[in-house]
Coordinates of C-alpha atoms in Angstrom, one line a residue:
X489 CA 17.1 -48.8 -17.7
X490 CA 20.5 -49.3 -19.1
X491 CA 21.8 -47.5 -22.1
X492 CA 23.5 -49.2 -25.1
X493 CA 26.7 -47.5 -24.4
X494 CA 26.9 -49.2 -21.0
X495 CA 26.7 -52.6 -22.7
X496 CA 29.5 -51.6 -25.1
X497 CA 31.7 -50.3 -22.3
X498 CA 31.2 -53.5 -20.2
X499 CA 31.9 -55.7 -23.2
X500 CA 35.1 -53.7 -24.0
X501 CA 36.2 -54.0 -20.4
X502 CA 35.6 -57.7 -20.3
X503 CA 37.5 -58.2 -23.6
X504 CA 40.4 -56.1 -22.3
X505 CA 40.4 -58.2 -19.1
X506 CA 40.3 -61.4 -21.0
X507 CA 43.2 -60.2 -23.2
X508 CA 45.3 -59.3 -20.2
X509 CA 44.6 -62.7 -18.7
X510 CA 45.6 -64.4 -21.9
X511 CA 48.8 -62.4 -22.0
X512 CA 49.5 -63.2 -18.4
X513 CA 48.9 -67.0 -19.0
X514 CA 51.0 -66.8 -22.2
X515 CA 53.9 -65.1 -20.2
X516 CA 53.6 -67.6 -17.4
X517 CA 53.6 -70.5 -19.9
X518 CA 56.8 -69.2 -21.6
X519 CA 58.5 -67.9 -18.5
X520 CA 58.0 -70.8 -16.1
X521 CA 61.4 -72.1 -15.1
X522 CA 62.0 -75.6 -13.6
X523 CA 61.5 -75.8 -9.9
X524 CA 64.4 -76.4 -7.4
X525 CA 64.6 -79.8 -5.7
X526 CA 63.5 -78.3 -2.4
X527 CA 60.6 -76.2 -3.7
X528 CA 58.1 -75.0 -2.9
X529 CA 59.4 -73.0 0.1
X530 CA 57.1 -71.7 2.8
X531 CA 56.6 -68.1 3.7
X532 CA 58.9 -68.5 6.7
X533 CA 61.6 -69.9 4.5
X534 CA 61.2 -67.1 1.9
X535 CA 61.5 -64.5 4.7
X536 CA 64.7 -66.2 5.9
X537 CA 66.2 -66.1 2.3
X538 CA 65.1 -62.5 1.3
X539 CA 65.0 -60.9 4.7
X540 CA 62.3 -60.4 7.3
X541 CA 61.3 -57.0 5.9
X542 CA 61.0 -58.2 2.3
X543 CA 57.5 -57.6 1.0
X544 CA 57.2 -60.8 -1.0
X545 CA 54.9 -63.8 -0.7
X546 CA 55.9 -67.5 -1.1
X547 CA 54.7 -67.9 -4.7
X548 CA 56.6 -64.9 -5.9
X549 CA 59.7 -65.9 -3.9
X550 CA 59.7 -69.4 -5.3
X551 CA 59.3 -68.0 -8.8
X552 CA 62.1 -65.6 -8.3
X553 CA 64.5 -68.3 -7.0
X554 CA 63.6 -70.6 -9.9
X555 CA 64.2 -67.9 -12.5
X556 CA 67.6 -66.9 -11.0
X557 CA 68.8 -70.4 -10.7
X558 CA 67.7 -71.2 -14.3
X559 CA 69.6 -68.3 -15.5
X560 CA 72.7 -69.5 -13.6
X561 CA 72.4 -72.9 -15.2
X562 CA 71.9 -71.7 -18.7
X563 CA 74.5 -68.9 -18.5
X564 CA 72.0 -66.1 -19.2
X565 CA 72.5 -64.5 -15.8
X566 CA 75.1 -62.1 -17.1
X567 CA 72.8 -60.8 -19.8
X568 CA 69.4 -60.7 -17.9
X569 CA 70.7 -60.1 -14.4
X570 CA 68.6 -60.4 -11.3
X571 CA 66.7 -57.2 -11.4
X572 CA 63.0 -56.4 -12.1
X573 CA 63.1 -57.7 -15.7
X574 CA 60.0 -60.0 -15.4
X575 CA 58.1 -59.4 -12.2
X576 CA 57.1 -55.9 -11.0
X577 CA 57.8 -56.6 -7.3
X578 CA 61.5 -57.5 -7.9
X579 CA 64.2 -55.3 -6.8
X580 CA 68.0 -55.5 -7.3
X581 CA 68.5 -56.1 -3.6
X582 CA 66.0 -59.0 -3.6
X583 CA 67.7 -60.5 -6.6
X584 CA 71.2 -60.3 -5.0
X585 CA 70.0 -61.9 -1.8
X586 CA 68.4 -64.7 -3.7
X587 CA 71.5 -65.1 -5.9
X588 CA 73.7 -65.3 -2.8
X589 CA 71.5 -67.9 -1.2
X590 CA 71.5 -70.0 -4.4
X591 CA 75.3 -69.9 -4.8
X592 CA 75.7 -71.2 -1.3
X593 CA 73.0 -73.8 -1.6
X594 CA 73.6 -75.0 -5.2
X595 CA 77.1 -74.2 -6.3
X596 CA 77.9 -74.6 -10.0
X597 CA 80.3 -73.3 -12.7
X598 CA 78.5 -70.1 -13.8
X599 CA 81.5 -69.0 -16.0
X600 CA 81.3 -72.1 -18.1
X601 CA 77.6 -71.8 -18.5
X602 CA 78.0 -68.2 -19.5
X603 CA 80.5 -69.2 -22.2
X604 CA 78.1 -71.8 -23.6
X605 CA 75.3 -69.2 -23.6
X606 CA 77.4 -66.7 -25.5
X607 CA 78.4 -69.3 -28.1
X608 CA 74.8 -70.4 -28.5
X609 CA 73.5 -66.8 -28.8
X610 CA 76.1 -66.0 -31.5
X611 CA 75.0 -69.1 -33.5
X612 CA 71.4 -68.2 -33.1
X613 CA 72.0 -64.6 -34.3
X614 CA 73.8 -66.0 -37.3
X615 CA 70.9 -68.4 -38.1
X616 CA 68.3 -65.6 -37.7
X617 CA 70.3 -63.5 -40.2
X618 CA 70.1 -66.2 -42.8
X619 CA 66.4 -66.8 -42.1
X620 CA 65.5 -63.1 -42.6
X621 CA 67.6 -63.0 -45.7
X622 CA 65.9 -66.1 -47.1
X623 CA 62.5 -64.6 -46.4
X624 CA 63.3 -61.4 -48.2
X625 CA 64.4 -63.4 -51.2
X626 CA 61.4 -65.7 -51.0
X627 CA 63.6 -68.7 -50.4
X628 CA 62.3 -69.5 -46.9
X629 CA 58.8 -70.3 -45.8
X630 CA 57.5 -70.8 -42.3
X631 CA 56.8 -74.2 -41.0
X632 CA 53.2 -73.7 -39.9
X633 CA 53.3 -76.9 -37.7
X634 CA 56.1 -75.6 -35.7
X635 CA 54.8 -72.0 -35.1
X636 CA 53.7 -71.1 -31.6
X637 CA 52.8 -67.9 -30.0
X638 CA 55.4 -68.0 -27.3
X639 CA 57.8 -70.9 -26.7
X640 CA 60.4 -71.1 -23.9
X641 CA 63.9 -71.1 -25.2
X642 CA 66.4 -73.5 -23.7
X643 CA 68.7 -70.6 -22.7
X644 CA 66.3 -67.8 -21.8
X645 CA 62.7 -66.8 -22.1
X646 CA 62.3 -65.2 -25.5
X647 CA 59.5 -65.3 -28.0
X648 CA 60.3 -67.4 -31.1
X649 CA 59.3 -65.4 -34.1
X650 CA 60.1 -67.9 -36.8
X651 CA 59.0 -71.5 -36.9
X652 CA 61.4 -74.4 -36.8
X653 CA 63.3 -74.5 -40.1
X654 CA 66.0 -76.6 -41.7
X655 CA 68.6 -74.3 -40.1
X656 CA 67.1 -75.0 -36.7
X657 CA 67.5 -78.7 -37.4
X658 CA 71.1 -78.2 -38.5
X659 CA 71.8 -76.2 -35.3
X660 CA 70.3 -79.1 -33.2
X661 CA 72.5 -81.5 -35.0
X662 CA 75.5 -79.4 -34.3
X663 CA 74.5 -79.2 -30.6
X664 CA 74.1 -83.0 -30.5
X665 CA 77.5 -83.4 -32.2
X666 CA 79.2 -81.2 -29.6
X667 CA 77.5 -83.1 -26.8
X668 CA 78.8 -86.4 -28.3
X669 CA 82.3 -85.0 -28.5
X670 CA 82.1 -83.8 -24.9
X671 CA 80.9 -87.3 -23.8
X672 CA 83.8 -89.0 -25.7
X673 CA 86.2 -86.6 -24.0
X674 CA 84.8 -87.4 -20.6
X675 CA 85.1 -91.2 -21.4
X676 CA 88.7 -90.8 -22.4
X677 CA 89.5 -88.9 -19.2
X678 CA 87.8 -91.6 -17.2
X679 CA 89.9 -94.3 -18.9
X680 CA 93.1 -92.3 -18.4
X681 CA 92.2 -92.0 -14.7
X682 CA 91.7 -95.7 -14.4
X683 CA 95.1 -96.3 -16.2
X684 CA 96.8 -94.0 -13.7
X685 CA 95.1 -95.7 -10.8
X686 CA 96.3 -99.1 -12.1
X687 CA 99.8 -97.8 -12.5
X688 CA 99.7 -96.5 -8.9
X689 CA 98.5 -99.9 -7.6
X690 CA 101.3 -101.6 -9.6
X691 CA 103.9 -99.3 -8.1
X692 CA 102.6 -99.9 -4.6
X693 CA 102.7 -103.7 -5.2
X694 CA 106.3 -103.5 -6.6
X695 CA 107.4 -101.3 -3.6
X696 CA 105.8 -103.8 -1.1
X697 CA 107.5 -106.8 -2.8
X698 CA 110.8 -105.0 -2.8
X699 CA 110.4 -104.2 0.9
X700 CA 109.6 -107.8 1.8
X701 CA 112.6 -109.1 -0.2
X702 CA 114.9 -106.4 1.0
X703 CA 115.8 -104.9 -2.4
X704 CA 115.1 -101.9 -4.6
X705 CA 112.3 -101.9 -7.2
X706 CA 114.9 -102.3 -10.0
X707 CA 116.1 -105.6 -8.4
X708 CA 119.4 -104.3 -6.8
X709 CA 119.9 -104.9 -3.0
X710 CA 119.4 -102.5 -0.2
X711 CA 122.3 -101.6 2.1
X712 CA 122.2 -103.7 5.3
X713 CA 121.2 -100.7 7.4
X714 CA 118.3 -100.0 5.1
X715 CA 116.7 -103.5 4.9
X716 CA 112.9 -103.4 5.1
X717 CA 112.9 -99.6 5.4
X718 CA 110.5 -98.9 2.6
X719 CA 110.6 -97.7 -0.9
X720 CA 112.1 -94.2 -0.2
X721 CA 115.2 -95.8 1.3
X722 CA 115.4 -98.2 -1.6
X723 CA 116.4 -95.3 -3.9
X724 CA 119.6 -94.5 -1.9
X725 CA 123.1 -95.8 -2.5
X726 CA 124.7 -98.1 -5.1
X727 CA 126.1 -101.5 -4.8
X728 CA 127.6 -104.2 -7.0
X729 CA 124.9 -106.6 -8.3
X730 CA 125.2 -110.0 -6.6
X731 CA 124.0 -113.4 -7.9
X732 CA 120.8 -113.2 -5.9
X733 CA 120.0 -109.7 -7.3
X734 CA 120.8 -111.0 -10.8
X735 CA 118.2 -113.8 -10.4
X736 CA 115.7 -111.3 -8.9
X737 CA 116.1 -109.1 -11.9
X738 CA 115.8 -112.0 -14.3
X739 CA 112.6 -113.2 -12.5
X740 CA 110.7 -110.1 -13.7
X741 CA 108.2 -111.4 -16.3
X742 CA 106.5 -108.2 -17.4
X743 CA 108.8 -105.2 -17.9
X744 CA 106.0 -102.7 -18.5
X745 CA 104.4 -101.0 -15.4
X746 CA 100.9 -101.6 -16.8
X747 CA 99.3 -104.8 -17.8
X748 CA 98.9 -105.5 -21.5
X749 CA 95.6 -104.6 -23.2
X750 CA 93.6 -107.8 -23.5
X751 CA 89.9 -108.4 -23.9
X752 CA 88.0 -110.2 -21.1
X753 CA 87.9 -113.4 -23.2
X754 CA 91.7 -113.2 -23.9
X755 CA 92.3 -113.0 -20.1
X756 CA 89.8 -115.6 -18.9
X757 CA 89.6 -118.0 -21.9
X758 CA 92.9 -119.9 -21.5
X759 CA 92.4 -120.1 -17.8
X760 CA 88.9 -121.4 -18.2
X761 CA 90.1 -124.1 -20.7
X762 CA 92.8 -125.3 -18.3
X763 CA 90.3 -125.4 -15.5
X764 CA 87.8 -127.5 -17.4
X765 CA 90.5 -129.9 -18.6
X766 CA 91.8 -130.3 -15.0
X767 CA 88.4 -130.9 -13.5
X768 CA 87.7 -133.5 -16.3
X769 CA 91.0 -135.2 -15.5
X770 CA 90.2 -135.3 -11.8
X771 CA 86.8 -136.9 -12.4
X772 CA 88.5 -139.5 -14.7
X773 CA 91.2 -140.2 -12.1
X774 CA 88.6 -140.7 -9.3
X775 CA 86.6 -143.1 -11.5
X776 CA 89.6 -145.3 -12.5
X777 CA 91.9 -145.1 -9.5
X778 CA 92.5 -148.4 -7.7
X779 CA 94.3 -148.5 -4.3
X780 CA 97.7 -150.3 -4.5
X781 CA 98.5 -153.4 -2.5
X782 CA 100.3 -153.1 0.7
X783 CA 103.5 -154.6 -0.8
X784 CA 103.4 -152.0 -3.7
X785 CA 103.4 -149.0 -1.4
X786 CA 106.5 -147.1 -0.6
X787 CA 105.6 -146.8 3.1
X788 CA 103.4 -149.7 3.9
X789 CA 103.3 -148.9 7.7
X790 CA 102.0 -145.4 7.1
X791 CA 98.2 -145.1 6.7
X792 CA 97.2 -144.0 3.2
X793 CA 95.6 -140.8 4.4
X794 CA 98.7 -139.7 6.4
X795 CA 100.9 -140.6 3.5
X796 CA 98.8 -138.5 1.0
X797 CA 98.8 -135.5 3.4
X798 CA 102.5 -135.8 3.9
X799 CA 103.1 -136.0 0.2
X800 CA 101.0 -132.8 -0.5
X801 CA 102.7 -131.0 2.4
X802 CA 106.1 -132.0 1.0
X803 CA 105.2 -130.5 -2.4
X804 CA 104.1 -127.3 -0.7
X805 CA 107.3 -127.1 1.3
X806 CA 109.5 -127.6 -1.8
X807 CA 107.8 -124.8 -3.7
X808 CA 108.1 -122.6 -0.6
X809 CA 111.8 -123.3 -0.4
X810 CA 112.2 -122.6 -4.1
X811 CA 110.5 -119.2 -3.6
X812 CA 112.9 -118.4 -0.7
X813 CA 116.2 -119.7 -1.9
X814 CA 116.3 -121.0 -5.5
X815 CA 117.1 -118.0 -7.6
X816 CA 117.3 -119.8 -11.0
X817 CA 113.7 -121.0 -10.5
X818 CA 112.2 -117.6 -9.7
X819 CA 111.2 -116.7 -13.2
X820 CA 109.6 -120.1 -13.7
X821 CA 107.7 -119.7 -10.4
X822 CA 106.5 -116.3 -11.4
X823 CA 105.1 -117.7 -14.6
X824 CA 103.5 -120.9 -13.4
X825 CA 103.2 -120.8 -9.6
X826 CA 101.4 -117.5 -9.1
X827 CA 98.3 -116.3 -10.9
X828 CA 98.1 -112.6 -11.9
X829 CA 94.9 -111.4 -13.7
X830 CA 96.7 -108.6 -15.4
X831 CA 99.2 -111.0 -17.1
X832 CA 97.8 -114.5 -16.7
X833 CA 99.6 -117.7 -17.6
X834 CA 97.0 -120.5 -18.0
X835 CA 99.1 -123.2 -16.4
X836 CA 99.6 -121.1 -13.3
X837 CA 96.0 -122.1 -12.5
X838 CA 97.3 -125.5 -11.4
X839 CA 100.7 -124.5 -10.1
X840 CA 99.5 -121.7 -7.8
X841 CA 97.4 -124.2 -5.8
X842 CA 100.7 -125.8 -4.5
X843 CA 102.5 -122.4 -4.0
X844 CA 103.2 -120.4 -0.8
X845 CA 105.5 -117.5 -0.3
X846 CA 104.8 -116.8 3.4
X847 CA 105.6 -119.2 6.2
X848 CA 102.4 -118.4 8.2
X849 CA 100.3 -119.2 5.1
X850 CA 102.1 -122.5 4.6
X851 CA 101.7 -123.4 8.3
X852 CA 98.0 -122.8 8.4
X853 CA 97.2 -124.7 5.3
X854 CA 99.4 -127.6 6.5
X855 CA 97.5 -127.7 9.7
X856 CA 94.2 -128.1 7.9
X857 CA 95.7 -130.6 5.6
X858 CA 96.9 -132.8 8.5
X859 CA 93.5 -132.7 10.3
X860 CA 90.4 -132.2 8.2
X861 CA 91.8 -133.4 4.9
X862 CA 93.0 -136.6 6.6
X863 CA 89.5 -137.3 7.8
X864 CA 88.0 -136.7 4.4
X865 CA 90.6 -139.0 2.8
X866 CA 89.7 -141.8 5.3
X867 CA 86.1 -141.3 4.5
X868 CA 86.1 -141.2 0.7
X869 CA 89.4 -142.7 -0.4
X870 CA 92.5 -141.4 -2.1
X871 CA 91.1 -141.1 -5.6
X872 CA 88.0 -139.1 -4.6
X873 CA 90.1 -137.0 -2.1
X874 CA 92.7 -136.0 -4.7
X875 CA 89.9 -135.2 -7.2
X876 CA 88.2 -132.9 -4.6
X877 CA 91.4 -131.3 -3.5
X878 CA 92.8 -130.4 -6.9
X879 CA 89.5 -129.4 -8.4
X880 CA 88.6 -127.1 -5.5
X881 CA 92.0 -125.4 -5.7
X882 CA 91.9 -124.9 -9.5
X883 CA 88.3 -123.7 -9.6
X884 CA 89.1 -121.4 -6.7
X885 CA 91.9 -119.8 -8.7
X886 CA 89.5 -119.5 -11.7
X887 CA 86.8 -117.9 -9.6
X888 CA 89.2 -115.4 -8.1
X889 CA 90.4 -114.4 -11.6
X890 CA 86.8 -113.9 -12.9
X891 CA 85.9 -111.8 -9.8
X892 CA 88.9 -109.5 -10.1
X893 CA 88.7 -109.1 -13.9
X894 CA 85.0 -108.3 -13.7
X895 CA 85.8 -105.5 -11.2
X896 CA 88.8 -104.3 -13.3
X897 CA 91.3 -105.2 -10.6
X898 CA 94.3 -106.5 -12.6
X899 CA 97.2 -105.7 -10.4
X900 CA 96.8 -108.5 -7.9
X901 CA 97.9 -112.1 -7.4
X902 CA 96.6 -115.4 -6.2
X903 CA 98.4 -118.4 -4.8
X904 CA 98.1 -121.0 -2.1
X905 CA 96.1 -124.1 -1.3
X906 CA 93.4 -122.3 0.6
X907 CA 90.8 -122.9 -2.1
X908 CA 91.6 -126.6 -2.0
X909 CA 91.4 -126.7 1.8
X910 CA 88.0 -124.9 1.8
X911 CA 86.7 -127.4 -0.7
X912 CA 87.8 -130.3 1.5
X913 CA 86.2 -128.7 4.6
X914 CA 82.9 -128.2 2.8
X915 CA 82.8 -131.7 1.4
X916 CA 83.5 -133.2 4.9
X917 CA 80.8 -131.1 6.5
X918 CA 78.2 -132.2 4.0
X919 CA 79.2 -135.9 4.1
X920 CA 79.1 -135.9 7.9
X921 CA 76.3 -133.3 8.7
X922 CA 75.4 -134.8 12.1
X923 CA 79.0 -135.4 13.4
X924 CA 81.8 -133.4 14.8
X925 CA 85.0 -132.7 12.9
X926 CA 88.1 -133.7 14.9
X927 CA 90.7 -131.0 15.3
X928 CA 94.2 -131.6 16.6
X929 CA 96.5 -128.7 17.5
X930 CA 100.2 -129.7 17.2
X931 CA 102.5 -129.5 20.2
X932 CA 99.4 -129.5 22.5
X933 CA 97.2 -132.0 24.2
X934 CA 94.1 -130.5 22.6
X935 CA 92.0 -132.9 20.6
X936 CA 88.5 -131.6 20.2
X937 CA 85.6 -131.7 17.8
X938 CA 83.6 -129.0 16.2
X939 CA 80.1 -129.4 14.7
X940 CA 80.2 -129.6 11.0
X941 CA 77.2 -127.7 9.6
X942 CA 77.7 -124.6 11.9
X943 CA 81.3 -124.5 10.7
X944 CA 80.3 -124.5 7.1
X945 CA 77.7 -121.8 7.6
X946 CA 80.1 -119.6 9.6
X947 CA 82.8 -120.0 6.9
X948 CA 80.4 -119.2 4.1
X949 CA 79.1 -116.0 5.8
X950 CA 82.6 -114.8 6.6
X951 CA 83.8 -115.3 3.1
X952 CA 80.7 -113.7 1.6
X953 CA 81.1 -110.6 3.9
X954 CA 84.8 -110.3 3.0
X955 CA 84.1 -110.7 -0.7
X956 CA 81.6 -107.8 -0.9
X957 CA 83.3 -105.5 1.5
X958 CA 85.0 -103.7 -1.4
X959 CA 86.2 -100.7 0.5
X960 CA 88.7 -102.7 2.6
X961 CA 92.1 -103.7 1.5
X962 CA 92.9 -107.2 2.4
X963 CA 95.4 -109.9 1.4
X964 CA 92.8 -112.7 1.7
X965 CA 91.5 -114.1 -1.6
X966 CA 87.9 -114.5 -0.7
X967 CA 86.9 -115.3 -4.3
X968 CA 89.2 -118.3 -4.3
X969 CA 87.8 -119.5 -1.0
X970 CA 84.2 -119.3 -2.1
X971 CA 85.1 -121.0 -5.4
X972 CA 86.7 -123.9 -3.4
X973 CA 83.7 -124.1 -1.1
X974 CA 81.3 -124.4 -4.0
X975 CA 83.4 -127.1 -5.6
X976 CA 83.6 -129.1 -2.4
X977 CA 79.8 -129.0 -2.0
X978 CA 79.3 -130.2 -5.5
X979 CA 82.0 -132.9 -5.1
X980 CA 80.3 -134.1 -1.9
X981 CA 77.0 -134.5 -3.7
X982 CA 78.7 -136.4 -6.6
X983 CA 80.3 -138.7 -4.0
X984 CA 77.0 -139.4 -2.4
X985 CA 75.5 -140.3 -5.7
X986 CA 78.5 -142.5 -6.4
X987 CA 78.1 -144.3 -3.1
X988 CA 74.3 -144.8 -3.6
X989 CA 74.9 -146.1 -7.1
X990 CA 77.5 -148.6 -5.9
X991 CA 75.2 -149.7 -3.1
X992 CA 72.4 -150.3 -5.6
X993 CA 74.6 -152.4 -7.8
X994 CA 75.9 -154.4 -4.8
X995 CA 72.3 -155.1 -3.7
X996 CA 71.3 -156.2 -7.1
X997 CA 74.3 -158.6 -7.2
X998 CA 73.4 -160.0 -3.8
X999 CA 69.8 -160.6 -4.9
X1000 CA 71.0 -162.3 -8.1
X1001 CA 73.4 -164.5 -6.1
X1002 CA 70.6 -165.4 -3.7
X1003 CA 68.2 -166.4 -6.5
X1004 CA 70.6 -169.1 -7.7
X1005 CA 71.2 -170.4 -4.1
X1006 CA 74.8 -169.4 -3.9
X1007 CA 77.1 -169.5 -6.9
X1008 CA 75.2 -169.3 -10.2
X1009 CA 75.7 -172.5 -12.3
X1010 CA 76.5 -170.6 -15.5
X1011 CA 79.3 -168.7 -13.7
X1012 CA 80.8 -172.1 -12.6
X1013 CA 80.5 -173.5 -16.1
X1014 CA 82.1 -170.5 -17.5
X1015 CA 85.0 -170.8 -15.2
X1016 CA 85.5 -174.4 -16.3
X1017 CA 85.5 -173.4 -19.9
X1018 CA 82.0 -174.8 -20.7
X1019 CA 79.3 -172.7 -22.4
X1020 CA 76.2 -172.0 -20.4
X1021 CA 74.0 -173.8 -22.9
X1022 CA 75.9 -177.1 -22.3
X1023 CA 75.0 -177.2 -18.6
X1024 CA 71.9 -178.8 -17.0

């Protein structure tokens, strides 16, 4: 038979155990730091971190690592240390081993975190002083809704004695304001880094241009023994400025090493307007163009397709010669025959299509112009061909500019008829999907055909791969090529629709003519000046 005192003793022991459990749960709730990315670690991994002789299980080891790393992040490591401040099995040696492993595995700026911690603690002590003073004077009351038994602080694990007050809110606002200032500072540093990168790109471009032209970056010539030796050699020696060097210096359009600050609309807007007007003019020209009579042509014995190709090639050659030897025209060419996203001239959208600075670039485009473009001309006529050629080139320049501006690449340039050539190739491949495109290699006996659709697919894949391979530096304007290809595809579809529409109208006229048994009587009466009503 049990005695009453036994029941009292058992109840007291149970109450004491429950109290200890609650305190343990409360401490775990307030002292649970965030886990590491690789946690939880196994017993084997914990032994490797703390040593094979360490008497510690995986749960305690994971908890120890989390606490130390949290103190490193918050800056409270200098105050709390790594010793047995929370868990009874800790030792200073264990803490140092865990700290060493964490510093090697997860490096971070502990000094900066400690400085933030000290600043925060000083502000909190000042706030607590005002809170206590307000309570003593009866000016401050606890916020019952914000009171908790124990709440984890964001910089350490301390019990919060007072509820969240107005001063706490003010402190949070100050913290948010400091975070916003820090974010603005980082944004300004990022912009400054982008500006410096743009300046470096511009300097490289100027140095490369000077190397190609055999002159210094300031426009003065290099000594003969230093031609094409690079930018470092361009800074040595002084010579009297010649006429060519004078025109080179005068050709500089933008004196500043950085492009002007313009919005995206200010950069793209004028070019877009010129592009739309040019395409509209091309469509109008194709719809109203009438081929001249043989007697009205300058070269009646030359086929129209060959004459058109030779005319375009002549324009390309004249602009190329102006780049190479006509000094007074260099400033005009820099403004209207090369397109630069950083400092765009709207009319250069058209002029850059007919502009080439390198002989190899001119030769390749002339080869395509004399082969594929001639076939397209013979198939669709001069009006449609010129509309496709000019529209593809202009839209290609516009597409290149939009692509570079969207990526923030302003120190670059675009020129050449490649976009127009790609548009003609795409249009011919779609108009002749089941045939081969004739290719003729000059100064050889090769005259062979290549299948049209595979050529179009291969070109599209190559340009798409080159466009999105952003890590590579290339002189090929893939954006202009893709813009020209898309324009050629759309132009081919419009030409198909035009041919089908004309065929339908011709069929209707034939049916109408057949219904009257030849010439309609009302047409004959009209030609004789008689009204249709007066005929039988």
